[in-house]
XYZ file of C-alpha atoms in Angstrom:
364
model
C 188.860 66.195 204.829
C 187.000 68.436 202.329
C 183.591 69.761 203.333
C 180.706 70.575 201.024
C 179.977 74.319 200.862
C 176.245 73.575 200.632
C 175.557 71.175 203.490
C 178.958 71.346 205.308
C 179.186 67.551 205.339
C 182.379 65.604 204.561
C 182.768 64.492 200.959
C 185.576 62.315 199.594
C 184.692 62.354 195.907
C 186.445 65.090 193.944
C 184.844 66.170 190.672
C 187.683 68.417 189.497
C 190.155 71.047 190.716
C 191.039 74.577 189.669
C 193.300 77.381 190.782
C 191.616 80.429 192.290
C 193.618 83.630 192.722
C 192.550 85.655 195.785
C 193.737 88.868 197.375
C 195.217 88.724 200.855
C 195.727 91.693 203.147
C 198.676 93.854 202.088
C 202.116 93.250 203.587
C 203.547 96.708 204.224
C 203.572 98.370 200.774
C 203.223 95.075 198.861
C 200.018 93.599 197.512
C 199.664 89.915 198.330
C 197.951 87.431 195.987
C 197.401 83.775 196.767
C 196.895 80.960 194.260
C 194.549 78.557 196.041
C 193.705 75.061 194.832
C 189.909 74.776 195.073
C 188.248 71.394 194.623
C 184.777 70.795 193.229
C 183.170 67.895 195.046
C 180.512 65.328 194.186
C 178.282 65.629 197.227
C 175.571 62.977 197.455
C 173.228 65.573 198.993
C 173.977 68.698 196.918
C 175.499 67.318 193.722
C 178.592 68.986 192.213
C 179.598 71.841 194.521
C 182.694 73.670 195.678
C 184.436 72.699 198.864
C 184.088 74.990 201.858
C 187.128 77.108 202.672
C 186.497 79.059 205.851
C 189.150 81.725 205.319
C 187.832 82.743 201.886
C 185.083 85.341 201.576
C 182.321 83.614 199.609
C 182.602 84.162 195.869
C 184.692 87.308 196.266
C 188.337 86.973 195.279
C 189.312 88.169 198.752
C 190.322 86.443 201.944
C 188.338 87.072 205.117
C 191.266 89.050 206.522
C 191.192 91.359 203.500
C 187.439 91.712 203.724
C 187.660 92.664 207.409
C 190.313 95.255 206.555
C 188.028 96.791 203.926
C 185.180 96.916 206.469
C 187.407 98.622 209.047
C 188.625 101.283 206.632
C 185.097 101.915 205.332
C 184.002 102.972 208.809
C 186.368 105.955 208.819
C 187.070 106.728 205.144
C 184.945 107.420 202.061
C 184.543 104.544 199.618
C 186.598 106.267 196.943
C 189.559 106.662 199.288
C 189.408 103.015 200.387
C 189.198 101.962 196.742
C 192.266 104.010 195.808
C 194.218 102.930 198.874
C 193.669 99.190 198.385
C 193.414 99.069 194.606
C 189.912 97.578 194.647
C 186.943 98.527 192.506
C 184.578 101.152 193.942
C 181.589 98.780 193.740
C 183.494 96.027 195.540
C 184.233 98.284 198.502
C 180.680 99.644 198.580
C 179.094 96.172 198.476
C 181.339 94.931 201.275
C 180.461 97.912 203.457
C 176.751 97.602 202.666
C 176.779 93.923 203.662
C 178.529 94.901 206.910
C 175.835 97.478 207.635
C 173.018 95.011 206.919
C 174.711 92.628 209.344
C 175.650 95.061 212.116
C 172.825 97.617 212.237
C 170.651 96.514 215.133
C 166.899 96.772 214.471
C 165.076 98.758 217.181
C 162.837 97.114 219.736
C 159.477 98.538 218.669
C 157.652 97.318 221.768
C 159.668 99.677 224.015
C 159.072 102.848 222.000
C 157.120 105.545 223.855
C 158.265 108.978 222.666
C 159.379 109.885 219.150
C 160.922 112.809 217.298
C 160.248 113.383 213.599
C 161.965 115.862 211.314
C 163.354 116.242 207.812
C 166.764 116.873 206.298
C 167.954 117.925 202.859
C 168.721 114.910 200.690
C 169.802 116.741 197.542
C 169.846 120.269 196.231
C 166.591 121.544 194.798
C 164.288 121.022 197.801
C 164.693 117.233 197.889
C 164.121 116.029 201.440
C 164.094 112.865 203.500
C 162.163 112.187 206.711
C 163.818 110.699 209.778
C 162.222 109.352 212.960
C 164.169 108.681 216.153
C 163.436 107.434 219.647
C 163.472 110.435 222.007
C 164.718 108.325 224.917
C 167.620 106.448 223.277
C 168.256 108.740 220.266
C 168.340 105.720 217.986
C 167.389 106.333 214.364
C 164.328 104.166 213.780
C 163.329 104.871 210.215
C 164.350 107.020 207.240
C 162.270 107.612 204.127
C 162.579 109.733 201.037
C 160.353 112.816 200.705
C 158.109 114.329 203.412
C 154.552 113.908 202.123
C 151.855 111.847 203.851
C 152.294 109.024 201.330
C 156.066 109.052 201.827
C 155.981 108.759 205.637
C 153.081 106.289 205.830
C 155.423 103.225 205.582
C 156.918 104.277 208.922
C 153.590 103.801 210.686
C 153.036 100.496 208.888
C 156.498 99.404 210.019
C 155.612 100.206 213.650
C 152.480 98.044 213.454
C 150.929 97.305 216.865
C 153.561 99.476 218.570
C 151.560 102.516 217.433
C 149.285 101.947 220.425
C 152.201 102.537 222.835
C 153.350 105.921 221.543
C 152.693 108.687 224.084
C 154.158 111.806 222.417
C 155.733 112.900 219.143
C 157.858 116.053 218.765
C 157.869 117.719 215.345
C 157.716 121.019 213.550
C 154.419 122.396 212.261
C 154.339 120.027 209.293
C 150.779 119.238 208.236
C 151.716 115.873 206.722
C 153.374 114.705 209.951
C 150.492 116.073 212.011
C 147.729 114.297 210.094
C 149.507 110.940 209.941
C 150.366 111.007 213.649
C 146.755 111.752 214.567
C 145.582 108.927 212.325
C 147.963 106.192 213.468
C 148.831 107.164 217.070
C 145.479 107.340 218.898
C 147.039 107.950 222.335
C 149.892 110.258 221.322
C 150.237 113.955 222.101
C 151.826 116.154 219.450
C 154.551 118.502 220.723
C 155.557 121.374 218.450
C 159.180 122.384 218.614
C 160.058 125.839 219.971
C 162.865 126.437 217.473
C 160.656 125.920 214.418
C 157.838 128.130 215.746
C 160.205 130.983 216.620
C 161.928 130.640 213.240
C 158.526 130.886 211.577
C 157.745 133.957 213.710
C 160.989 135.528 212.534
C 160.182 134.949 208.871
C 156.523 135.891 208.906
C 156.405 138.650 211.520
C 159.791 140.219 212.272
C 160.992 140.220 208.654
C 157.646 141.528 207.403
C 157.515 144.362 209.955
C 161.172 145.221 209.372
C 160.635 145.537 205.604
C 157.482 147.601 206.087
C 159.262 149.957 208.470
C 162.197 150.319 206.086
C 159.824 151.218 203.262
C 158.226 153.934 205.385
C 161.679 155.450 205.980
C 162.712 155.723 202.341
C 163.190 159.492 202.722
C 165.508 159.066 205.729
C 168.399 157.076 204.307
C 170.397 156.618 207.520
C 167.353 155.402 209.499
C 166.270 153.158 206.611
C 169.746 151.645 206.390
C 169.718 150.914 210.133
C 166.372 149.099 209.888
C 167.241 147.170 206.715
C 170.491 145.868 208.204
C 168.954 144.830 211.511
C 167.645 141.403 210.509
C 170.130 139.288 212.464
C 170.062 141.660 215.436
C 166.316 141.058 215.756
C 166.435 137.308 215.131
C 169.393 136.447 217.336
C 168.922 135.739 221.034
C 169.964 138.707 223.239
C 172.481 136.615 225.196
C 174.343 135.823 221.970
C 174.913 139.468 221.027
C 178.253 141.202 221.459
C 178.404 144.499 223.347
C 178.414 146.654 220.211
C 175.563 144.620 218.721
C 173.501 145.010 221.885
C 174.002 148.790 221.717
C 172.838 148.839 218.095
C 169.788 146.798 219.020
C 168.890 149.195 221.868
C 169.272 152.128 219.489
C 167.045 150.454 216.912
C 164.275 149.482 219.351
C 164.204 152.869 221.047
C 163.585 154.541 217.683
C 160.992 152.147 216.258
C 157.863 151.158 218.216
C 156.537 148.391 215.875
C 159.890 146.589 215.902
C 160.011 146.913 219.672
C 156.559 145.349 219.930
C 157.308 142.299 217.760
C 160.705 141.834 219.432
C 159.227 141.808 222.929
C 156.386 139.510 221.895
C 158.927 137.071 220.458
C 160.466 136.734 223.921
C 157.007 136.408 225.469
C 156.058 133.677 222.973
C 159.003 131.535 224.086
C 157.639 131.482 227.624
C 154.799 129.186 226.491
C 157.298 126.305 226.209
C 158.686 126.895 229.711
C 155.372 126.800 231.534
C 155.357 124.459 234.582
C 151.997 122.952 233.595
C 149.395 123.069 230.852
C 147.046 125.367 232.767
C 149.774 127.995 233.074
C 150.667 127.559 229.406
C 147.059 128.230 228.355
C 146.934 131.340 230.552
C 150.160 132.615 229.018
C 148.756 131.977 225.544
C 145.611 134.004 226.237
C 147.728 136.883 227.503
C 150.056 136.717 224.499
C 147.163 136.501 222.023
C 145.514 139.550 223.570
C 148.733 141.558 223.257
C 149.155 140.464 219.639
C 145.589 141.486 218.744
C 145.946 144.840 220.493
C 149.257 145.623 218.774
C 147.559 146.728 215.564
C 150.338 145.055 213.515
C 148.696 143.072 210.736
C 151.500 140.512 210.259
C 151.556 139.787 213.998
C 147.772 139.481 214.212
C 147.687 137.110 211.246
C 150.465 134.941 212.723
C 148.709 134.772 216.100
C 145.431 133.611 214.534
C 147.192 130.904 212.554
C 149.215 129.799 215.550
C 145.992 129.307 217.513
C 145.270 126.247 215.357
C 148.403 124.610 216.791
C 147.763 125.534 220.423
C 147.325 121.961 221.711
C 150.739 120.962 220.366
C 152.331 123.965 222.069
C 150.584 123.450 225.396
C 151.509 119.751 225.468
C 155.173 120.765 225.799
C 154.415 121.476 229.472
C 153.704 117.766 229.997
C 156.267 116.337 227.561
C 159.599 118.150 227.521
C 160.447 117.176 223.973
C 162.058 119.115 221.154
C 163.801 118.404 217.860
C 167.130 119.973 218.871
C 168.649 116.502 219.248
C 167.641 115.690 215.698
C 168.993 119.025 214.464
C 172.361 117.994 215.895
C 172.060 114.665 214.119
C 171.343 116.505 210.877
C 174.753 118.164 211.178
C 176.433 114.770 211.389
C 174.362 113.561 208.420
C 175.716 116.513 206.436
C 179.243 115.464 207.397
C 178.541 111.927 206.126
C 177.353 113.373 202.819
C 180.340 115.678 202.466
C 182.833 112.901 203.245
C 181.384 110.724 200.493
C 180.678 113.609 198.087
C 177.095 112.315 198.006
C 175.640 108.811 197.754
C 174.356 107.094 194.633
C 172.518 104.411 196.603
C 169.944 105.920 198.991
C 169.411 102.631 200.815
C 173.148 102.501 201.518
C 173.131 106.144 202.702
C 170.232 105.451 205.060
C 172.088 102.449 206.475
C 175.131 104.661 207.106
C 172.912 107.051 209.069
C 171.412 104.255 211.171
C 174.905 102.921 211.856
C 176.042 106.389 212.989
C 173.158 106.634 215.502
C 172.661 103.207 217.091
C 171.129 104.723 220.222
C 172.136 104.942 223.856
C 171.344 102.464 226.598
C 168.492 103.614 228.825
């Protein structure tokens, strides 16, 4: 008994018939095509309409089995490879996978969100970025938006709606746009600045500046100047990650240069702010560190310390909320792998869906 594809009710009146050629899943190395007789019915509810055939995939000239095979391959292979393997058009494969993602990506439960992590990743070459927000507890990707300005990330807060009242803490780097929007939309949230980003900024603005200045002062001593100029990664890398010969070179460098010794030691002291057992201890450590920075007489260090004082509350709050963006940095590596596998994405919405599908979150 034929069924109407519109209302799924039985219909006995046949308007006309036609042959529809559809692609079935391959049989070994052979492509399989089926010639299917499809009837157009005269439904008293819907008018002239095609009959419903459950094993055909809508208006696509594919069976459901073939469609499922395309979806399975698209999970592990780039679209171009699936297209070449199955002999289907690139757009057909992409549309099938995009429909799968729209169907399978589970929307987050906004009412249960308490702690968030926000960061950015490179979308294209030429300083084109996208912003990503995840749940710190489940590591589920909640939202992705192009660019990193206040206007670009504002839709995220609108998407959260009333759930903004429940957010307790947000980990981020020292991004002014993130900072201002979080303060505006999350009245109860504490901002937590990430250790990695602050230390990286210290390396760029203090250690590199002092190293270059010291190298310039040693222009008449070529061997000493060469040692200082080539010491960038020795000074930036953590001591525990240095090989034995590198550690010896670092000791030699620091013993011969007092300003570099000062900024190197204060870098280690700055990290201790994030490991304080409570906020009171963190504030005491900050006062001690600030005093040492001011007394150092190193202009780049003094300037950095004064600027960092504006972000003190976000540093101190790390004693109460042990959050950081290292989880998101790891996710960024997987996002890069997704981009490399596909040689880039033409459709940003599709790319963002692929990211959400790759990070569905963990059960609490």
